[in-house]
């Protein structure tokens, strides 16, 4: 990846929201317009991975880290690292009851949007990453456009 961004955030809901917004702002700085399919999809994936780091990977007093790589064309790599070793995402999305479950769909969102994704050990903790491919043109054609999604739970490995 030719362009790189790295930032730590507090392990709070506010930190997760800020990570999502800052990811889209950084893409806009690199020339990927806010509201295009790629920007929307990256925003959703960052929101889901950051929320997962806050809800499941939080260690009191420790931050989570967001890293974004962009090749200047159509490929973006997102990585969110937390410091909790014992809370690892499942290998496949869990079965979710569509009528009664209040959470558990974040992993499905990441799987639907990412070309490839997974989990890598990190000392201490883990990194959940996703690679996205899309166009940086047009407006709101991605799955995340206008859905209001992006603060759910879950992330994992394919």
GROMACS .gro file of N, CA and C in nm:
model
  474
    1UNK      N    1   0.084  -0.117   0.000
    1UNK     CA    2   0.000   0.000   0.000
    1UNK      C    3   0.089   0.124   0.000
    2UNK      N    4   0.061   0.215  -0.088
    2UNK     CA    5   0.143   0.334  -0.105
    2UNK      C    6   0.119   0.438   0.004
    3UNK      N    7  -0.005   0.457   0.048
    3UNK     CA    8  -0.037   0.557   0.150
    3UNK      C    9  -0.079   0.486   0.278
    4UNK      N   10  -0.036   0.541   0.392
    4UNK     CA   11  -0.067   0.475   0.519
    4UNK      C   12  -0.111   0.578   0.623
    5UNK      N   13  -0.199   0.533   0.711
    5UNK     CA   14  -0.251   0.615   0.821
    5UNK      C   15  -0.255   0.526   0.944
    6UNK      N   16  -0.220   0.582   1.060
    6UNK     CA   17  -0.220   0.506   1.185
    6UNK      C   18  -0.260   0.600   1.298
    7UNK      N   19  -0.354   0.553   1.383
    7UNK     CA   20  -0.400   0.636   1.494
    7UNK      C   21  -0.452   0.547   1.605
    8UNK      N   22  -0.427   0.586   1.729
    8UNK     CA   23  -0.483   0.517   1.846
    8UNK      C   24  -0.607   0.592   1.894
    9UNK      N   25  -0.704   0.516   1.948
    9UNK     CA   26  -0.828   0.572   1.999
    9UNK      C   27  -0.860   0.511   2.134
   10UNK      N   28  -0.932   0.586   2.217
   10UNK     CA   29  -0.976   0.531   2.346
   10UNK      C   30  -1.074   0.417   2.319
   11UNK      N   31  -1.071   0.317   2.405
   11UNK     CA   32  -1.159   0.201   2.388
   11UNK      C   33  -1.298   0.232   2.444
   12UNK      N   34  -1.364   0.325   2.376
   12UNK     CA   35  -1.499   0.367   2.413
   12UNK      C   36  -1.584   0.374   2.287
   13UNK      N   37  -1.715   0.386   2.304
   13UNK     CA   38  -1.802   0.402   2.188
   13UNK      C   39  -1.766   0.528   2.110
   14UNK      N   40  -1.730   0.631   2.183
   14UNK     CA   41  -1.690   0.755   2.118
   14UNK      C   42  -1.564   0.734   2.035
   15UNK      N   43  -1.469   0.657   2.088
   15UNK     CA   44  -1.347   0.626   2.014
   15UNK      C   45  -1.378   0.549   1.886
   16UNK      N   46  -1.472   0.454   1.893
   16UNK     CA   47  -1.509   0.376   1.775
   16UNK      C   48  -1.574   0.465   1.669
   17UNK      N   49  -1.662   0.555   1.712
   17UNK     CA   50  -1.727   0.647   1.619
   17UNK      C   51  -1.624   0.740   1.555
   18UNK      N   52  -1.532   0.791   1.636
   18UNK     CA   53  -1.428   0.879   1.585
   18UNK      C   54  -1.338   0.806   1.484
   19UNK      N   55  -1.308   0.680   1.510
   19UNK     CA   56  -1.226   0.602   1.416
   19UNK      C   57  -1.294   0.592   1.280
   20UNK      N   58  -1.424   0.564   1.280
   20UNK     CA   59  -1.499   0.554   1.155
   20UNK      C   60  -1.497   0.686   1.079
   21UNK      N   61  -1.524   0.794   1.150
   21UNK     CA   62  -1.530   0.925   1.085
   21UNK      C   63  -1.392   0.969   1.035
   22UNK      N   64  -1.289   0.943   1.114
   22UNK     CA   65  -1.155   0.981   1.074
   22UNK      C   66  -1.106   0.897   0.956
   23UNK      N   67  -1.146   0.771   0.950
   23UNK     CA   68  -1.109   0.686   0.835
   23UNK      C   69  -1.164   0.746   0.706
   24UNK      N   70  -1.290   0.787   0.708
   24UNK     CA   71  -1.350   0.845   0.588
   24UNK      C   72  -1.287   0.981   0.556
   25UNK      N   73  -1.253   1.058   0.657
   25UNK     CA   74  -1.187   1.187   0.634
   25UNK      C   75  -1.048   1.165   0.572
   26UNK      N   76  -0.976   1.063   0.619
   26UNK     CA   77  -0.844   1.035   0.564
   26UNK      C   78  -0.855   0.991   0.418
   27UNK      N   79  -0.953   0.908   0.387
   27UNK     CA   80  -0.973   0.868   0.247
   27UNK      C   81  -1.004   0.990   0.161
   28UNK      N   82  -1.086   1.082   0.211
   28UNK     CA   83  -1.116   1.204   0.135
   28UNK      C   84  -0.989   1.286   0.113
   29UNK      N   85  -0.902   1.292   0.213
   29UNK     CA   86  -0.775   1.363   0.198
   29UNK      C   87  -0.691   1.299   0.088
   30UNK      N   88  -0.700   1.167   0.075
   30UNK     CA   89  -0.625   1.094  -0.028
   30UNK      C   90  -0.695   1.098  -0.163
   31UNK      N   91  -0.812   1.159  -0.173
   31UNK     CA   92  -0.880   1.173  -0.302
   31UNK      C   93  -0.996   1.078  -0.324
   32UNK      N   94  -1.035   1.002  -0.222
   32UNK     CA   95  -1.152   0.914  -0.232
   32UNK      C   96  -1.269   0.994  -0.176
   33UNK      N   97  -1.362   1.038  -0.260
   33UNK     CA   98  -1.468   1.129  -0.214
   33UNK      C   99  -1.557   1.068  -0.106
   34UNK      N  100  -1.589   1.150  -0.008
   34UNK     CA  101  -1.684   1.110   0.094
   34UNK      C  102  -1.818   1.080   0.028
   35UNK      N  103  -1.880   0.969   0.064
   35UNK     CA  104  -2.009   0.933   0.007
   35UNK      C  105  -2.001   0.840  -0.113
   36UNK      N  106  -1.879   0.814  -0.165
   36UNK     CA  107  -1.870   0.717  -0.275
   36UNK      C  108  -1.874   0.576  -0.217
   37UNK      N  109  -1.888   0.478  -0.302
   37UNK     CA  110  -1.902   0.339  -0.259
   37UNK      C  111  -1.785   0.294  -0.171
   38UNK      N  112  -1.663   0.322  -0.213
   38UNK     CA  113  -1.546   0.277  -0.137
   38UNK      C  114  -1.542   0.345   0.000
   39UNK      N  115  -1.567   0.473   0.006
   39UNK     CA  116  -1.568   0.546   0.134
   39UNK      C  117  -1.676   0.492   0.227
   40UNK      N  118  -1.795   0.469   0.175
   40UNK     CA  119  -1.904   0.416   0.256
   40UNK      C  120  -1.871   0.277   0.311
   41UNK      N  121  -1.817   0.192   0.224
   41UNK     CA  122  -1.784   0.055   0.266
   41UNK      C  123  -1.672   0.054   0.370
   42UNK      N  124  -1.569   0.136   0.350
   42UNK     CA  125  -1.461   0.145   0.449
   42UNK      C  126  -1.516   0.198   0.581
   43UNK      N  127  -1.605   0.296   0.576
   43UNK     CA  128  -1.666   0.348   0.698
   43UNK      C  129  -1.741   0.241   0.774
   44UNK      N  130  -1.816   0.159   0.704
   44UNK     CA  131  -1.888   0.050   0.770
   44UNK      C  132  -1.794  -0.052   0.832
   45UNK      N  133  -1.693  -0.093   0.758
   45UNK     CA  134  -1.599  -0.194   0.809
   45UNK      C  135  -1.522  -0.140   0.929
   46UNK      N  136  -1.472  -0.018   0.920
   46UNK     CA  137  -1.401   0.041   1.034
   46UNK      C  138  -1.495   0.051   1.154
   47UNK      N  139  -1.620   0.094   1.131
   47UNK     CA  140  -1.716   0.102   1.240
   47UNK      C  141  -1.739  -0.031   1.308
   48UNK      N  142  -1.753  -0.136   1.229
   48UNK     CA  143  -1.776  -0.270   1.286
   48UNK      C  144  -1.653  -0.322   1.360
   49UNK      N  145  -1.535  -0.308   1.299
   49UNK     CA  146  -1.414  -0.359   1.364
   49UNK      C  147  -1.379  -0.278   1.489
   50UNK      N  148  -1.399  -0.147   1.484
   50UNK     CA  149  -1.371  -0.064   1.601
   50UNK      C  150  -1.471  -0.094   1.713
   51UNK      N  151  -1.598  -0.110   1.678
   51UNK     CA  152  -1.698  -0.145   1.780
   51UNK      C  153  -1.665  -0.280   1.843
   52UNK      N  154  -1.618  -0.373   1.763
   52UNK     CA  155  -1.580  -0.503   1.817
   52UNK      C  156  -1.462  -0.490   1.912
   53UNK      N  157  -1.364  -0.408   1.877
   53UNK     CA  158  -1.249  -0.387   1.964
   53UNK      C  159  -1.292  -0.326   2.097
   54UNK      N  160  -1.388  -0.236   2.093
   54UNK     CA  161  -1.437  -0.170   2.214
   54UNK      C  162  -1.522  -0.265   2.298
   55UNK      N  163  -1.612  -0.339   2.235
   55UNK     CA  164  -1.705  -0.425   2.308
   55UNK      C  165  -1.644  -0.556   2.354
   56UNK      N  166  -1.554  -0.613   2.274
   56UNK     CA  167  -1.503  -0.747   2.304
   56UNK      C  168  -1.353  -0.751   2.333
   57UNK      N  169  -1.278  -0.652   2.289
   57UNK     CA  170  -1.133  -0.655   2.304
   57UNK      C  171  -1.080  -0.552   2.401
   58UNK      N  172  -1.168  -0.487   2.473
   58UNK     CA  173  -1.127  -0.379   2.563
   58UNK      C  174  -1.052  -0.432   2.684
   59UNK      N  175  -0.941  -0.369   2.713
   59UNK     CA  176  -0.866  -0.389   2.836
   59UNK      C  177  -0.861  -0.252   2.903
   60UNK      N  178  -0.910  -0.241   3.027
   60UNK     CA  179  -0.913  -0.109   3.093
   60UNK      C  180  -0.778  -0.038   3.086
   61UNK      N  181  -0.783   0.088   3.047
   61UNK     CA  182  -0.662   0.169   3.038
   61UNK      C  183  -0.583   0.153   2.910
   62UNK      N  184  -0.629   0.067   2.819
   62UNK     CA  185  -0.558   0.045   2.692
   62UNK      C  186  -0.643   0.093   2.575
   63UNK      N  187  -0.578   0.146   2.474
   63UNK     CA  188  -0.644   0.195   2.353
   63UNK      C  189  -0.653   0.085   2.248
   64UNK      N  190  -0.727   0.113   2.141
   64UNK     CA  191  -0.720   0.029   2.021
   64UNK      C  192  -0.655   0.112   1.912
   65UNK      N  193  -0.602   0.045   1.812
   65UNK     CA  194  -0.531   0.114   1.704
   65UNK      C  195  -0.597   0.085   1.570
   66UNK      N  196  -0.610   0.190   1.489
   66UNK     CA  197  -0.661   0.179   1.353
   66UNK      C  198  -0.546   0.206   1.257
   67UNK      N  199  -0.531   0.119   1.158
   67UNK     CA  200  -0.435   0.140   1.050
   67UNK      C  201  -0.509   0.126   0.917
   68UNK      N  202  -0.479   0.217   0.825
   68UNK     CA  203  -0.540   0.214   0.692
   68UNK      C  204  -0.429   0.225   0.590
   69UNK      N  205  -0.434   0.140   0.490
   69UNK     CA  206  -0.343   0.149   0.377
   69UNK      C  207  -0.425   0.167   0.250
   70UNK      N  208  -0.376   0.250   0.160
   70UNK     CA  209  -0.448   0.278   0.035
   70UNK      C  210  -0.347   0.279  -0.078
   71UNK      N  211  -0.376   0.208  -0.186
   71UNK     CA  212  -0.281   0.198  -0.298
   71UNK      C  213  -0.294   0.312  -0.398
   72UNK      N  214  -0.384   0.407  -0.372
   72UNK     CA  215  -0.403   0.519  -0.463
   72UNK      C  216  -0.500   0.487  -0.575
   73UNK      N  217  -0.555   0.367  -0.576
   73UNK     CA  218  -0.648   0.327  -0.681
   73UNK      C  219  -0.779   0.276  -0.624
   74UNK      N  220  -0.793   0.144  -0.615
   74UNK     CA  221  -0.918   0.085  -0.571
   74UNK      C  222  -0.905  -0.009  -0.452
   75UNK      N  223  -0.789  -0.017  -0.389
   75UNK     CA  224  -0.768  -0.114  -0.281
   75UNK      C  225  -0.736  -0.043  -0.150
   76UNK      N  226  -0.811  -0.081  -0.047
   76UNK     CA  227  -0.790  -0.027   0.088
   76UNK      C  228  -0.777  -0.144   0.184
   77UNK      N  229  -0.679  -0.135   0.273
   77UNK     CA  230  -0.662  -0.234   0.378
   77UNK      C  231  -0.685  -0.164   0.511
   78UNK      N  232  -0.775  -0.220   0.591
   78UNK     CA  233  -0.809  -0.168   0.722
   78UNK      C  234  -0.764  -0.270   0.826
   79UNK      N  235  -0.703  -0.224   0.934
   79UNK     CA  236  -0.664  -0.313   1.044
   79UNK      C  237  -0.695  -0.244   1.176
   80UNK      N  238  -0.760  -0.318   1.265
   80UNK     CA  239  -0.790  -0.267   1.398
   80UNK      C  240  -0.729  -0.364   1.497
   81UNK      N  241  -0.646  -0.310   1.587
   81UNK     CA  242  -0.576  -0.392   1.687
   81UNK      C  243  -0.623  -0.356   1.827
   82UNK      N  244  -0.641  -0.459   1.909
   82UNK     CA  245  -0.670  -0.436   2.051
   82UNK      C  246  -0.571  -0.520   2.132
   83UNK      N  247  -0.576  -0.507   2.264
   83UNK     CA  248  -0.476  -0.572   2.348
   83UNK      C  249  -0.527  -0.692   2.424
   84UNK      N  250  -0.646  -0.739   2.392
   84UNK     CA  251  -0.701  -0.854   2.463
   84UNK      C  252  -0.673  -0.982   2.385
   85UNK      N  253  -0.603  -1.075   2.448
   85UNK     CA  254  -0.565  -1.201   2.383
   85UNK      C  255  -0.676  -1.304   2.380
   86UNK      N  256  -0.758  -1.309   2.485
   86UNK     CA  257  -0.852  -1.419   2.499
   86UNK      C  258  -0.983  -1.404   2.422
   87UNK      N  259  -1.015  -1.287   2.374
   87UNK     CA  260  -1.141  -1.266   2.301
   87UNK      C  261  -1.112  -1.262   2.151
   88UNK      N  262  -1.111  -1.378   2.089
   88UNK     CA  263  -1.084  -1.386   1.946
   88UNK      C  264  -1.213  -1.409   1.870
   89UNK      N  265  -1.229  -1.343   1.756
   89UNK     CA  266  -1.350  -1.364   1.674
   89UNK      C  267  -1.358  -1.507   1.624
   90UNK      N  268  -1.480  -1.557   1.604
   90UNK     CA  269  -1.495  -1.693   1.550
   90UNK      C  270  -1.449  -1.698   1.405
   91UNK      N  271  -1.419  -1.819   1.357
   91UNK     CA  272  -1.374  -1.836   1.220
   91UNK      C  273  -1.481  -1.809   1.116
   92UNK      N  274  -1.606  -1.830   1.152
   92UNK     CA  275  -1.718  -1.807   1.062
   92UNK      C  276  -1.824  -1.725   1.135
   93UNK      N  277  -1.907  -1.653   1.062
   93UNK     CA  278  -2.013  -1.575   1.127
   93UNK      C  279  -2.106  -1.667   1.207
   94UNK      N  280  -2.146  -1.624   1.325
   94UNK     CA  281  -2.236  -1.706   1.405
   94UNK      C  282  -2.376  -1.707   1.346
   95UNK      N  283  -2.452  -1.808   1.381
   95UNK     CA  284  -2.593  -1.812   1.341
   95UNK      C  285  -2.665  -1.704   1.420
   96UNK      N  286  -2.742  -1.620   1.351
   96UNK     CA  287  -2.813  -1.510   1.415
   96UNK      C  288  -2.960  -1.525   1.387
   97UNK      N  289  -3.041  -1.522   1.493
   97UNK     CA  290  -3.186  -1.525   1.478
   97UNK      C  291  -3.230  -1.386   1.429
   98UNK      N  292  -3.279  -1.375   1.306
   98UNK     CA  293  -3.313  -1.243   1.251
   98UNK      C  294  -3.427  -1.174   1.322
   99UNK      N  295  -3.504  -1.247   1.402
   99UNK     CA  296  -3.621  -1.188   1.467
   99UNK      C  297  -3.596  -1.144   1.610
  100UNK      N  298  -3.499  -1.204   1.677
  100UNK     CA  299  -3.482  -1.170   1.817
  100UNK      C  300  -3.342  -1.122   1.855
  101UNK      N  301  -3.244  -1.145   1.773
  101UNK     CA  302  -3.107  -1.107   1.808
  101UNK      C  303  -3.089  -0.956   1.799
  102UNK      N  304  -3.027  -0.898   1.903
  102UNK     CA  305  -3.000  -0.754   1.903
  102UNK      C  306  -2.862  -0.723   1.849
  103UNK      N  307  -2.777  -0.821   1.835
  103UNK     CA  308  -2.641  -0.800   1.786
  103UNK      C  309  -2.596  -0.922   1.710
  104UNK      N  310  -2.467  -0.926   1.679
  104UNK     CA  311  -2.411  -1.042   1.613
  104UNK      C  312  -2.407  -1.035   1.463
  105UNK      N  313  -2.443  -0.921   1.405
  105UNK     CA  314  -2.445  -0.909   1.260
  105UNK      C  315  -2.322  -0.840   1.202
  106UNK      N  316  -2.237  -0.785   1.288
  106UNK     CA  317  -2.119  -0.713   1.241
  106UNK      C  318  -2.026  -0.798   1.158
  107UNK      N  319  -2.007  -0.920   1.198
  107UNK     CA  320  -1.922  -1.012   1.125
  107UNK      C  321  -1.978  -1.038   0.985
  108UNK      N  322  -2.109  -1.045   0.974
  108UNK     CA  323  -2.172  -1.065   0.844
  108UNK      C  324  -2.152  -0.944   0.754
  109UNK      N  325  -2.156  -0.823   0.812
  109UNK     CA  326  -2.134  -0.701   0.735
  109UNK      C  327  -1.992  -0.698   0.681
  110UNK      N  328  -1.895  -0.728   0.768
  110UNK     CA  329  -1.755  -0.729   0.725
  110UNK      C  330  -1.735  -0.832   0.616
  111UNK      N  331  -1.790  -0.951   0.633
  111UNK     CA  332  -1.777  -1.056   0.533
  111UNK      C  333  -1.838  -1.015   0.399
  112UNK      N  334  -1.950  -0.944   0.404
  112UNK     CA  335  -2.016  -0.902   0.280
  112UNK      C  336  -1.938  -0.794   0.206
  113UNK      N  337  -1.870  -0.707   0.278
  113UNK     CA  338  -1.803  -0.594   0.215
  113UNK      C  339  -1.657  -0.619   0.180
  114UNK      N  340  -1.591  -0.703   0.257
  114UNK     CA  341  -1.447  -0.722   0.238
  114UNK      C  342  -1.418  -0.827   0.131
  115UNK      N  343  -1.318  -0.799   0.051
  115UNK     CA  344  -1.270  -0.896  -0.047
  115UNK      C  345  -1.205  -1.014   0.025
  116UNK      N  346  -1.135  -0.980   0.135
  116UNK     CA  347  -1.065  -1.079   0.216
  116UNK      C  348  -1.049  -1.019   0.355
  117UNK      N  349  -1.048  -1.105   0.458
  117UNK     CA  350  -1.027  -1.054   0.593
  117UNK      C  351  -0.983  -1.166   0.685
  118UNK      N  352  -0.932  -1.128   0.802
  118UNK     CA  353  -0.885  -1.230   0.894
  118UNK      C  354  -0.838  -1.171   1.025
  119UNK      N  355  -0.779  -1.257   1.106
  119UNK     CA  356  -0.728  -1.220   1.238
  119UNK      C  357  -0.583  -1.262   1.247
  120UNK      N  358  -0.499  -1.175   1.300
  120UNK     CA  359  -0.357  -1.205   1.318
  120UNK      C  360  -0.319  -1.180   1.464
  121UNK      N  361  -0.240  -1.270   1.523
  121UNK     CA  362  -0.196  -1.247   1.660
  121UNK      C  363  -0.104  -1.126   1.667
  122UNK      N  364  -0.106  -1.062   1.779
  122UNK     CA  365  -0.024  -0.943   1.802
  122UNK      C  366   0.013  -0.946   1.949
  123UNK      N  367   0.136  -0.915   1.983
  123UNK     CA  368   0.175  -0.921   2.123
  123UNK      C  369   0.170  -0.787   2.191
  124UNK      N  370   0.089  -0.764   2.286
  124UNK     CA  371  -0.025  -0.847   2.327
  124UNK      C  372  -0.147  -0.818   2.240
  125UNK      N  373  -0.238  -0.912   2.234
  125UNK     CA  374  -0.364  -0.891   2.165
  125UNK      C  375  -0.373  -0.950   2.027
  126UNK      N  376  -0.451  -0.884   1.943
  126UNK     CA  377  -0.477  -0.934   1.809
  126UNK      C  378  -0.508  -0.818   1.715
  127UNK      N  379  -0.498  -0.845   1.587
  127UNK     CA  380  -0.534  -0.748   1.483
  127UNK      C  381  -0.636  -0.814   1.393
  128UNK      N  382  -0.748  -0.747   1.372
  128UNK     CA  383  -0.849  -0.792   1.277
  128UNK      C  384  -0.836  -0.699   1.157
  129UNK      N  385  -0.820  -0.758   1.039
  129UNK     CA  386  -0.795  -0.679   0.918
  129UNK      C  387  -0.896  -0.715   0.809
  130UNK      N  388  -0.912  -0.622   0.718
  130UNK     CA  389  -1.002  -0.644   0.603
  130UNK      C  390  -0.946  -0.569   0.484
  131UNK      N  391  -0.956  -0.631   0.367
  131UNK     CA  392  -0.916  -0.566   0.242
  131UNK      C  393  -1.040  -0.542   0.158
  132UNK      N  394  -1.054  -0.420   0.113
  132UNK     CA  395  -1.171  -0.381   0.033
  132UNK      C  396  -1.126  -0.333  -0.103
  133UNK      N  397  -1.208  -0.360  -0.200
  133UNK     CA  398  -1.184  -0.313  -0.336
  133UNK      C  399  -1.311  -0.244  -0.384
  134UNK      N  400  -1.294  -0.130  -0.444
  134UNK     CA  401  -1.411  -0.059  -0.494
  134UNK      C  402  -1.368   0.062  -0.574
  135UNK      N  403  -1.464   0.139  -0.613
  135UNK     CA  404  -1.434   0.260  -0.689
  135UNK      C  405  -1.442   0.380  -0.598
  136UNK      N  406  -1.358   0.476  -0.625
  136UNK     CA  407  -1.357   0.600  -0.549
  136UNK      C  408  -1.432   0.709  -0.620
  137UNK      N  409  -1.532   0.673  -0.697
  137UNK     CA  410  -1.610   0.772  -0.770
  137UNK      C  411  -1.758   0.747  -0.745
  138UNK      N  412  -1.840   0.837  -0.789
  138UNK     CA  413  -1.984   0.820  -0.771
  138UNK      C  414  -2.024   0.858  -0.630
  139UNK      N  415  -2.152   0.848  -0.600
  139UNK     CA  416  -2.199   0.881  -0.467
  139UNK      C  417  -2.291   0.775  -0.414
  140UNK      N  418  -2.262   0.732  -0.295
  140UNK     CA  419  -2.352   0.645  -0.221
  140UNK      C  420  -2.395   0.518  -0.288
  141UNK      N  421  -2.308   0.452  -0.361
  141UNK     CA  422  -2.349   0.327  -0.427
  141UNK      C  423  -2.307   0.204  -0.348
  142UNK      N  424  -2.233   0.222  -0.240
  142UNK     CA  425  -2.190   0.109  -0.159
  142UNK      C  426  -2.302   0.058  -0.071
  143UNK      N  427  -2.281  -0.058  -0.014
  143UNK     CA  428  -2.382  -0.119   0.073
  143UNK      C  429  -2.414  -0.029   0.191
  144UNK      N  430  -2.315   0.047   0.237
  144UNK     CA  431  -2.336   0.131   0.354
  144UNK      C  432  -2.401   0.263   0.326
  145UNK      N  433  -2.424   0.298   0.205
  145UNK     CA  434  -2.478   0.429   0.172
  145UNK      C  435  -2.618   0.445   0.229
  146UNK      N  436  -2.631   0.542   0.317
  146UNK     CA  437  -2.762   0.576   0.369
  146UNK      C  438  -2.828   0.473   0.458
  147UNK      N  439  -2.754   0.373   0.505
  147UNK     CA  440  -2.816   0.270   0.587
  147UNK      C  441  -2.816   0.303   0.733
  148UNK      N  442  -2.730   0.398   0.775
  148UNK     CA  443  -2.720   0.431   0.915
  148UNK      C  444  -2.647   0.324   0.994
  149UNK      N  445  -2.586   0.228   0.926
  149UNK     CA  446  -2.515   0.120   0.994
  149UNK      C  447  -2.373   0.166   1.028
  150UNK      N  448  -2.302   0.088   1.106
  150UNK     CA  449  -2.164   0.117   1.132
  150UNK      C  450  -2.123   0.112   1.277
  151UNK      N  451  -2.213   0.087   1.371
  151UNK     CA  452  -2.175   0.076   1.510
  151UNK      C  453  -2.219  -0.058   1.568
  152UNK      N  454  -2.227  -0.160   1.486
  152UNK     CA  455  -2.267  -0.290   1.535
  152UNK      C  456  -2.154  -0.364   1.601
  153UNK      N  457  -2.173  -0.491   1.621
  153UNK     CA  458  -2.073  -0.574   1.688
  153UNK      C  459  -2.017  -0.674   1.590
  154UNK      N  460  -1.897  -0.720   1.620
  154UNK     CA  461  -1.845  -0.836   1.552
  154UNK      C  462  -1.736  -0.806   1.452
  155UNK      N  463  -1.648  -0.902   1.440
  155UNK     CA  464  -1.541  -0.902   1.342
  155UNK      C  465  -1.479  -1.040   1.350
  156UNK      N  466  -1.417  -1.085   1.244
  156UNK     CA  467  -1.360  -1.218   1.252
  156UNK      C  468  -1.275  -1.256   1.136
  157UNK      N  469  -1.258  -1.384   1.120
  157UNK     CA  470  -1.168  -1.436   1.018
  157UNK      C  471  -1.247  -1.519   0.920
  158UNK      N  472  -1.206  -1.515   0.801
  158UNK     CA  473  -1.269  -1.593   0.696
  158UNK      C  474  -1.199  -1.724   0.680
   0.00000   0.00000   0.00000
